[in-house]
Tab-separated table of C-alpha atoms and ligand atoms in Angstrom:
chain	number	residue	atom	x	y	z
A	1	UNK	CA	8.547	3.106	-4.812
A	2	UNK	CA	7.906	1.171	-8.263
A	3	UNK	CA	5.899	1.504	-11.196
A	4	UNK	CA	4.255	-1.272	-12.844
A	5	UNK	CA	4.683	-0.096	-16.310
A	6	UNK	CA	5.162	-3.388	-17.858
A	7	UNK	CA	6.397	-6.726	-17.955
A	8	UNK	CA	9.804	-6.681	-19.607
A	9	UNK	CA	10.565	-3.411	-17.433
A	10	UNK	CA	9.956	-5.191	-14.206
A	11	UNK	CA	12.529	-7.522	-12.606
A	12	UNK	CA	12.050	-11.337	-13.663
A	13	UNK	CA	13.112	-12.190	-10.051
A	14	UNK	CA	9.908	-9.605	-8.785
A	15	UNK	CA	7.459	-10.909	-11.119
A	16	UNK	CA	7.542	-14.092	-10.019
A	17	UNK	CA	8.223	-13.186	-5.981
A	18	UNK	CA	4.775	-10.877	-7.078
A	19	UNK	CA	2.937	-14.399	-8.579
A	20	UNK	CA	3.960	-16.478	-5.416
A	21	UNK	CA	2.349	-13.960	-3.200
A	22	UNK	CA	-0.750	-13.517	-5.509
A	23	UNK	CA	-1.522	-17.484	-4.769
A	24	UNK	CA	-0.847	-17.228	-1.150
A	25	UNK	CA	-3.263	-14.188	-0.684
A	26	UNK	CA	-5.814	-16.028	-2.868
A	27	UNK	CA	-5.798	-19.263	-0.400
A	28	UNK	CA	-6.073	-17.082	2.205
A	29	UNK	CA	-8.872	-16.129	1.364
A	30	UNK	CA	-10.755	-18.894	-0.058
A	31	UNK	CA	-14.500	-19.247	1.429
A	32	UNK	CA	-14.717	-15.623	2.735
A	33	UNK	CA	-17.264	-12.872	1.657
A	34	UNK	CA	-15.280	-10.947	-1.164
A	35	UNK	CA	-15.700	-7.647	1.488
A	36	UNK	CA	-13.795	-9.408	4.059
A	37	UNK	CA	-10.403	-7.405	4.845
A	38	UNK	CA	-7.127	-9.512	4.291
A	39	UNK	CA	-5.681	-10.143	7.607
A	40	UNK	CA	-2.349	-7.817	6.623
A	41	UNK	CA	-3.649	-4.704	5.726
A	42	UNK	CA	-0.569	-2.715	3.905
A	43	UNK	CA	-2.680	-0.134	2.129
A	44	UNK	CA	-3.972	1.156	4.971
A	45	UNK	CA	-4.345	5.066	5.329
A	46	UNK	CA	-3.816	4.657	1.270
A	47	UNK	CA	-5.589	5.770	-1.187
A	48	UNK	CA	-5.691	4.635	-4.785
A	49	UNK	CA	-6.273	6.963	-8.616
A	50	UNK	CA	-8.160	4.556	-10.533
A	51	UNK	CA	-8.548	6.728	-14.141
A	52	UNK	CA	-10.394	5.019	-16.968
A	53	UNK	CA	-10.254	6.710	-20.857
A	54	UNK	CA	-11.560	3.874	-21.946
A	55	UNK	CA	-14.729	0.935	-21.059
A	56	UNK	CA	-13.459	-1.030	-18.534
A	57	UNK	CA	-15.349	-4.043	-16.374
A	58	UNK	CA	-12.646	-6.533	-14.772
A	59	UNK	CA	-9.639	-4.079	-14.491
A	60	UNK	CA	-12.407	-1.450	-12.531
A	61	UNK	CA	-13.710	-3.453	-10.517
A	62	UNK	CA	-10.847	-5.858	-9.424
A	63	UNK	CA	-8.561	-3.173	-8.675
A	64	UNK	CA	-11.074	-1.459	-6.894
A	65	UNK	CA	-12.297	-4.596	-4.539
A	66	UNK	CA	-8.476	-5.375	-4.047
A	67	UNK	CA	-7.281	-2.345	-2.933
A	68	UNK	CA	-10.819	-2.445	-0.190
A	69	UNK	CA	-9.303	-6.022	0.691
A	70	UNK	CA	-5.813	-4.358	1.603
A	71	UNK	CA	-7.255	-1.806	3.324
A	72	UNK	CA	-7.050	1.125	1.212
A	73	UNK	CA	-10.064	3.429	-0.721
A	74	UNK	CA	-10.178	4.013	-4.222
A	75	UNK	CA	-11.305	7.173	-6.507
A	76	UNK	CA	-12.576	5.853	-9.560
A	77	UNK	CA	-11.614	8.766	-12.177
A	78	UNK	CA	-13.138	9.220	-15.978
A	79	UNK	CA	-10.343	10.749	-17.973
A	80	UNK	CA	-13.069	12.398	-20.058
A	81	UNK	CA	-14.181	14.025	-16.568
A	82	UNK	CA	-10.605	14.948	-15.824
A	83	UNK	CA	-9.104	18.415	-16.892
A	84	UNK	CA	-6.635	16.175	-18.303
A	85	UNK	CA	-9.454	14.892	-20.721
A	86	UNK	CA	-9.713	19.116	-21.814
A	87	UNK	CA	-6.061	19.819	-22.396
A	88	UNK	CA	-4.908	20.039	-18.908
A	89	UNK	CA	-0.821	18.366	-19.819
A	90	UNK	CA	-0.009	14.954	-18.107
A	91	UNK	CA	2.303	15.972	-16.289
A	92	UNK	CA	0.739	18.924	-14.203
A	93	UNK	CA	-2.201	15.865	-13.962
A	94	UNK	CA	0.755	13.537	-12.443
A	95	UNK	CA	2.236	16.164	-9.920
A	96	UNK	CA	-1.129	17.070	-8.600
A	97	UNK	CA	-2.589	13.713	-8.331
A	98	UNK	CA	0.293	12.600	-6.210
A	99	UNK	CA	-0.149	15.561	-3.937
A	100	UNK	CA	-3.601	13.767	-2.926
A	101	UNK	CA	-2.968	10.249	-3.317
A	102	UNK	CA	-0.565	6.902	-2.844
A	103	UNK	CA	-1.116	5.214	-6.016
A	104	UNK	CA	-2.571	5.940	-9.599
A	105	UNK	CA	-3.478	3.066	-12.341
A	106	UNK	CA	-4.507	4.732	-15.490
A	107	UNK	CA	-6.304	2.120	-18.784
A	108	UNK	CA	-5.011	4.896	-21.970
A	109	UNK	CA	-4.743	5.070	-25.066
A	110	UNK	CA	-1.273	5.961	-25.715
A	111	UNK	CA	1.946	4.159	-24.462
A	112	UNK	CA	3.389	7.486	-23.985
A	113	UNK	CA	0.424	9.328	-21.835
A	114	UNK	CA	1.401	6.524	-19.372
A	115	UNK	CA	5.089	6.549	-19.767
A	116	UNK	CA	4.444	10.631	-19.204
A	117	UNK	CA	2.510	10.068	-16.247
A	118	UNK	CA	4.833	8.237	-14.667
A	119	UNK	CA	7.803	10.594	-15.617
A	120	UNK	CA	6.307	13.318	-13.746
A	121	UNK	CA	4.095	11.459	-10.726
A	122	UNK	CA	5.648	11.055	-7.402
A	123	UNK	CA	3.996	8.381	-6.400
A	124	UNK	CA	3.433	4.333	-7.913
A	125	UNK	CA	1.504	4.514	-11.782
A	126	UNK	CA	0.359	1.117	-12.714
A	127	UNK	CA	-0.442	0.433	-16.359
A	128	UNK	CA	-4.126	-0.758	-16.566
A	129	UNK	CA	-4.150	-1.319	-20.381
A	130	UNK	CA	-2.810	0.930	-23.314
A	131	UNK	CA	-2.639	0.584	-27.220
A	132	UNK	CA	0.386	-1.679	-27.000
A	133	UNK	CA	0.631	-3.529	-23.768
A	134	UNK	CA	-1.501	-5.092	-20.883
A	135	UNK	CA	0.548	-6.416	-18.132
A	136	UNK	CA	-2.015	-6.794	-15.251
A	137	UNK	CA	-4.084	-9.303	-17.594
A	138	UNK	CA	-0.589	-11.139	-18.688
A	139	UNK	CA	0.365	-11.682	-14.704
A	140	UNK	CA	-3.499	-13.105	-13.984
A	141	UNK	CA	-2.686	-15.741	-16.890
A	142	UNK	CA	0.523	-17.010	-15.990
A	143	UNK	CA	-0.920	-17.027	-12.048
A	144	UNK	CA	-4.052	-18.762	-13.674
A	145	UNK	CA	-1.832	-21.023	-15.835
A	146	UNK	CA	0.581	-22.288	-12.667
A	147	UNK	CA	-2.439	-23.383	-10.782
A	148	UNK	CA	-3.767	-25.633	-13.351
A	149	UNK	CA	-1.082	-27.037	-14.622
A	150	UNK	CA	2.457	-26.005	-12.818
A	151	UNK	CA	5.473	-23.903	-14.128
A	152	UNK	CA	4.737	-22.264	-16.801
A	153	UNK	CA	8.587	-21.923	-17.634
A	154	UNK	CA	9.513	-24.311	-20.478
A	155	UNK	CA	6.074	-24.405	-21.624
A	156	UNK	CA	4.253	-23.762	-25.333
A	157	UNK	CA	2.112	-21.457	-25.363
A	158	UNK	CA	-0.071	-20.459	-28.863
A	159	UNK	CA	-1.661	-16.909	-29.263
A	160	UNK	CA	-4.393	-16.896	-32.559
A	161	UNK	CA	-5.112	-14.332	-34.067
A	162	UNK	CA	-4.867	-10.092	-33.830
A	163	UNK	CA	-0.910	-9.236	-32.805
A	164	UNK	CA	-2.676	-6.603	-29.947
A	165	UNK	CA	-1.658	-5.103	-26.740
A	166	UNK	CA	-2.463	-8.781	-24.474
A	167	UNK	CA	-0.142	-10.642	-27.514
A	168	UNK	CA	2.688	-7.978	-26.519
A	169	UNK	CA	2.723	-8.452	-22.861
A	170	UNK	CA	2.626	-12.515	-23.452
A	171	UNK	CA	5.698	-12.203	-25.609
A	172	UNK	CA	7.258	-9.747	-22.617
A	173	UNK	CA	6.306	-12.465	-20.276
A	174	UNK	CA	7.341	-15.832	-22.216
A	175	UNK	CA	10.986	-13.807	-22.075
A	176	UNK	CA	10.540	-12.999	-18.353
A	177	UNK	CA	8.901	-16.055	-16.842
A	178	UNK	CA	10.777	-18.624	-19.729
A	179	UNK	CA	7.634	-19.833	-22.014
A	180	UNK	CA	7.542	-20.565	-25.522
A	181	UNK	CA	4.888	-18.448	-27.996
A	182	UNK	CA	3.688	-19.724	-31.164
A	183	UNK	CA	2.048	-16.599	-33.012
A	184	UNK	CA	-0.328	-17.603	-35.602
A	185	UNK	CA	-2.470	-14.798	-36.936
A	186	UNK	CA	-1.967	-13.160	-40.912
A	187	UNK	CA	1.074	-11.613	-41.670
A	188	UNK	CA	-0.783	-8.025	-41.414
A	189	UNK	CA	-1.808	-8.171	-37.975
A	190	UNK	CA	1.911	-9.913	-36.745
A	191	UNK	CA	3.009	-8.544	-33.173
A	192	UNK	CA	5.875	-5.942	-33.468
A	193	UNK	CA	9.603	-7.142	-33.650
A	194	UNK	CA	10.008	-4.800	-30.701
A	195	UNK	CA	7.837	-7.555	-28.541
A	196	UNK	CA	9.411	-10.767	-30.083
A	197	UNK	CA	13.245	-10.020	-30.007
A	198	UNK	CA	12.542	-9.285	-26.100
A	199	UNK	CA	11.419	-12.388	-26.125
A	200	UNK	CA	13.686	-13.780	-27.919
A	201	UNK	CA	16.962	-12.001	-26.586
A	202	UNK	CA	15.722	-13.734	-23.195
A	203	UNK	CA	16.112	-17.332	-24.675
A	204	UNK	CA	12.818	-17.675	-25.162
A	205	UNK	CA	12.113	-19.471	-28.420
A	206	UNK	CA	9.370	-17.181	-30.701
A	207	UNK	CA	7.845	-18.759	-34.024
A	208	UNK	CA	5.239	-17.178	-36.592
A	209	UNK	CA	3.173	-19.858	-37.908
A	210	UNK	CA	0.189	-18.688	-40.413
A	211	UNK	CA	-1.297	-22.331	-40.280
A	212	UNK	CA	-2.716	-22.486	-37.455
A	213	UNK	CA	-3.365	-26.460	-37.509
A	214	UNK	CA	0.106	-26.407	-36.901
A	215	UNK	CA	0.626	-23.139	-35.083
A	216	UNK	CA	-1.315	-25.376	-32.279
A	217	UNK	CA	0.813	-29.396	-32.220
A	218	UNK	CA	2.212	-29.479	-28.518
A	219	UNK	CA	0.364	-26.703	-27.371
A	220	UNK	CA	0.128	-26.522	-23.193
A	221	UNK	CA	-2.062	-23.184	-23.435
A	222	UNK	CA	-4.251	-21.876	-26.543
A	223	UNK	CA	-4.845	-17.969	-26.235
A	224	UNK	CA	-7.718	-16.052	-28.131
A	225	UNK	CA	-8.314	-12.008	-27.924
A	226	UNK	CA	-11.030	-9.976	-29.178
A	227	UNK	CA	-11.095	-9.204	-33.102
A	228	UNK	CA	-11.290	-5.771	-32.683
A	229	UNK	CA	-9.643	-4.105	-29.912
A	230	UNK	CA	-11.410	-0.679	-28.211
A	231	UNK	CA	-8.633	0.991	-29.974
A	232	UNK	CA	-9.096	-0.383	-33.536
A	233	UNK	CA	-11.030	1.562	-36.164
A	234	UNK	CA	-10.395	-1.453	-38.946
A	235	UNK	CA	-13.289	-4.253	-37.623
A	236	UNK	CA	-14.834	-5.258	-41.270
A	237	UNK	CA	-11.598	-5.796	-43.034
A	238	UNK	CA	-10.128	-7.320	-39.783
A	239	UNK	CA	-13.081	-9.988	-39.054
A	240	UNK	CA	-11.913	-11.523	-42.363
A	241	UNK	CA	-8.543	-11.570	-41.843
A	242	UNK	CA	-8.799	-13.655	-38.611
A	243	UNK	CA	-11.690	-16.026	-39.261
A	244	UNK	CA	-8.907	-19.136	-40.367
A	245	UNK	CA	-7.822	-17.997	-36.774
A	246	UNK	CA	-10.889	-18.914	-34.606
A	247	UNK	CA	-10.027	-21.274	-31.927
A	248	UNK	CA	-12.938	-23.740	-32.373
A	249	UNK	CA	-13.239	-27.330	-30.837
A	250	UNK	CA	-11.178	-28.629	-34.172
A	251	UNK	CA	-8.502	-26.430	-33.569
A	252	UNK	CA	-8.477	-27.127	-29.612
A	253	UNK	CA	-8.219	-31.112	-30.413
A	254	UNK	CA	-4.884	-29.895	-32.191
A	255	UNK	CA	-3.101	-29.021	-29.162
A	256	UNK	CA	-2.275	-31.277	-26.152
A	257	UNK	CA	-5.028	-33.196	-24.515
A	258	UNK	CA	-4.666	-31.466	-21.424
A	259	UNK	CA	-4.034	-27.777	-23.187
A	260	UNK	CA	-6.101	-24.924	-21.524
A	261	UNK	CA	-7.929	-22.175	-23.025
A	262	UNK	CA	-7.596	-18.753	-22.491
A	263	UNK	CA	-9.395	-15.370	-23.333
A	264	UNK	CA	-8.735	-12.415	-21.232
A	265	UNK	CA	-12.282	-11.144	-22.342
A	266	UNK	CA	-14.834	-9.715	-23.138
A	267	UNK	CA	-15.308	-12.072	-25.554
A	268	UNK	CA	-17.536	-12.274	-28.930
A	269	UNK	CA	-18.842	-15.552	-28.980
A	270	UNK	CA	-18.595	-17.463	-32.334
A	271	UNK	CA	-16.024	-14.854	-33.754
A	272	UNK	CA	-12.493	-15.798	-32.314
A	273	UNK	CA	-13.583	-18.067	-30.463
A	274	UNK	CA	-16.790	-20.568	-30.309
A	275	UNK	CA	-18.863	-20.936	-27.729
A	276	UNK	CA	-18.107	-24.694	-27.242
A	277	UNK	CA	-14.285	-23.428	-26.572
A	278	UNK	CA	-15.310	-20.852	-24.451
A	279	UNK	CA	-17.517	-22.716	-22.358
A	280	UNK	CA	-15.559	-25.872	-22.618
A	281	UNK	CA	-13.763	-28.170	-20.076
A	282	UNK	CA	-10.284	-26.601	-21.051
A	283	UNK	CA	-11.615	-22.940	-21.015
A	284	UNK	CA	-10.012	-21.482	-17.965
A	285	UNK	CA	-11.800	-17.739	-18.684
A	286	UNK	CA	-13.485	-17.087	-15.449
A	287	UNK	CA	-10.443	-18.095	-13.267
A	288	UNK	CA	-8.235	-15.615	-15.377
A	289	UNK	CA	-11.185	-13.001	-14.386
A	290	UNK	CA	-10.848	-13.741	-10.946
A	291	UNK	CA	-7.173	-14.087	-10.812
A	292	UNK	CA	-6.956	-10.372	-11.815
A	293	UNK	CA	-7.810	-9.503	-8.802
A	294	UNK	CA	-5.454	-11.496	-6.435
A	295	UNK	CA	-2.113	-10.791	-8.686
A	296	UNK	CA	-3.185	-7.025	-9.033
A	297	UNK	CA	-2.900	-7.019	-5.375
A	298	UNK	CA	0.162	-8.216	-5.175
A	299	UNK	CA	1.201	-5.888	-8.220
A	300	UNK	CA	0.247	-2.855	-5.889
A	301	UNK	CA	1.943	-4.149	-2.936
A	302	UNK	CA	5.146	-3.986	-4.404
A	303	UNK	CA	4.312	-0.564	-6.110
A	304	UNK	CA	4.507	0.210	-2.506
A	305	UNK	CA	7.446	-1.820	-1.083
A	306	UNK	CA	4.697	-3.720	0.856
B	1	CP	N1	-9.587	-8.121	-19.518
B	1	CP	C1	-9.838	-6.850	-19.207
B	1	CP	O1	-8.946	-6.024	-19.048
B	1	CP	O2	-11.166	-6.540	-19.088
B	1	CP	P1	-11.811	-5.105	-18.920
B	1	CP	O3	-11.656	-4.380	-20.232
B	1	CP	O4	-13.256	-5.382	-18.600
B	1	CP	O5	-11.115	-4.365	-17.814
B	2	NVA	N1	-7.176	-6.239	-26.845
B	2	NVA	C1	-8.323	-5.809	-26.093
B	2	NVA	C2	-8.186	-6.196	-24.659
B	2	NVA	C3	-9.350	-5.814	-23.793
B	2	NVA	C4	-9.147	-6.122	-22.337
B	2	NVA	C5	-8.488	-4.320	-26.241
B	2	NVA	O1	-7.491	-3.587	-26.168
B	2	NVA	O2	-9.615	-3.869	-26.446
């Protein structure tokens, strides 16, 4: 049994064995009504915790559709509904949920509910978005990147803007899949060291740039993220920190001709990033979307040895 806490905890040899997989379920599949059961079923007889404490529209319904597709069922929990939303402690919440089912993926606020949950739970905890990390979205891109345009290992790779919980899980991913990151973003609202010496102490090479002209020269992939995360209390002061940040058609001619465009959404159109980017011939937004769904999949079947 394995947890899929996050990137840099996970085995550089299993994240990638975990994207290989992801595209051969996905071609598999290609053409087929979205209900149609994968022709291995390893979660059958299995049933799945999905527990949102916060909004939620591609992680809820992807894992929930992919877990149908491997032949499993799903509970779709509100943490607010929960006891554990009226003081009921983690980890009684952990040890009874495993006595009922084979797999829990919790979105939270904080890192440490998770890392508690996990601690105590018998059975695989997936990490569905906290605070400081998001490694199901991180495993989509790099699965969405390879498609387009091959390895991502060696590659440049720019994130603009807010230093948030999808910037952390890049940097724990350029160290575990071999990618270059370019932050650009104001010095306030910089990633923290914790994310970039991972990265770093992997070989990766890490550079703050607050220009973002330049932040962007030789860039294979351009990444955007909300403003304002569902955790962030500080959106008026914020929105003015990061409008030199917005990746806009000017700042997408600044990168390589063939760079892609990436947003893990929802997105705010005309705040990070213009519509004309998001809707433009390099945004890849909609296949990062749908990629959630094929590398979660293979995310639970190796929660599950499978
Ligand atoms: N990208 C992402 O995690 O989207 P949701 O908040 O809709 O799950
Ligand atoms: N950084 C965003 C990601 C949403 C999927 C947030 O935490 O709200």
């Amino acid at each position: 049994m394995n947890h899929f806490l996050d990137i840099h905890k996970t085995g550089a040899n299993d994240l990638r064995g975990m994207i290989d997989q992801a595209r051969v379920m996905k071609d598999a599949r290609k053409g087929l009504p979205k209900g149609t059961p994968d022709a291995d079923q390893p979660l059958a007889n299995h049933l799945v915790a999905l527990i949102f404490e916060k909004p939620s529209t591609r992680t809820r319904v992807s894992f929930d559709v992919g877990v149908r597709q491997l032949g499993g069922q799903t509970l779709v929990l509100s943490g607010a509904d929960m006891q554990l939303g009226h003081g009921e402690s983690i980890a009684d919440t952990a040890r009874v949920l495993s006595r009922y089912v084979d797999m829990i993926m919790i979105r939270t606020f904080d890192e440490a509910t998770l890392l508690e949950l996990a601690e105590h739970a018998t059975v695989p905890v997936i990490n569905g978005l906290t605070d400081r990390t998001h490694p199901c979205q991180i495993m989509a891109d790099v699965l969405t990147f390879e498609e387009h345009h091959g390895p991502i290992k060696g590659k440049k790779v720019v994130w603009t803007g807010d230093g948030n919980n999808v910037c952390a899980s890049f940097l724990h991913a350029a160290g575990q899949f071999g990618f270059d990151l370019t932050f650009t973003g104001p010095e306030s609202l910089d990633p923290e060291q914790e994310f970039v010496d991972f990265a770093r102490s992997k070989g990766s090479t890490v550079t703050i740039e607050r220009d973002a002209d330049k932040a962007v020269e030789g860039a294979d992939l351009i990444v955007a993220d909300t403003w304002v995360s569902m955790h962030d209390d500080k959106a008026a002061a914020k929105h003015n920190l990061l409008q030199p940040y917005q990746v806009n058609e000017h700042l997408m001619a600044g990168a390589k001709g063939d760079a892609l465009f990436m947003h893990c959404l929802p997105a705010y159109r005309e705040q990070e990033a213009t519509s004309a980017v998001l809707e433009g011939p390099q945004s890849v937004i909609f296949d990062e979307a749908e990629n959630r769904l094929h590398a979660q999949k293979a995310v639970m079947r190796w929660c599950l040895g499978k």
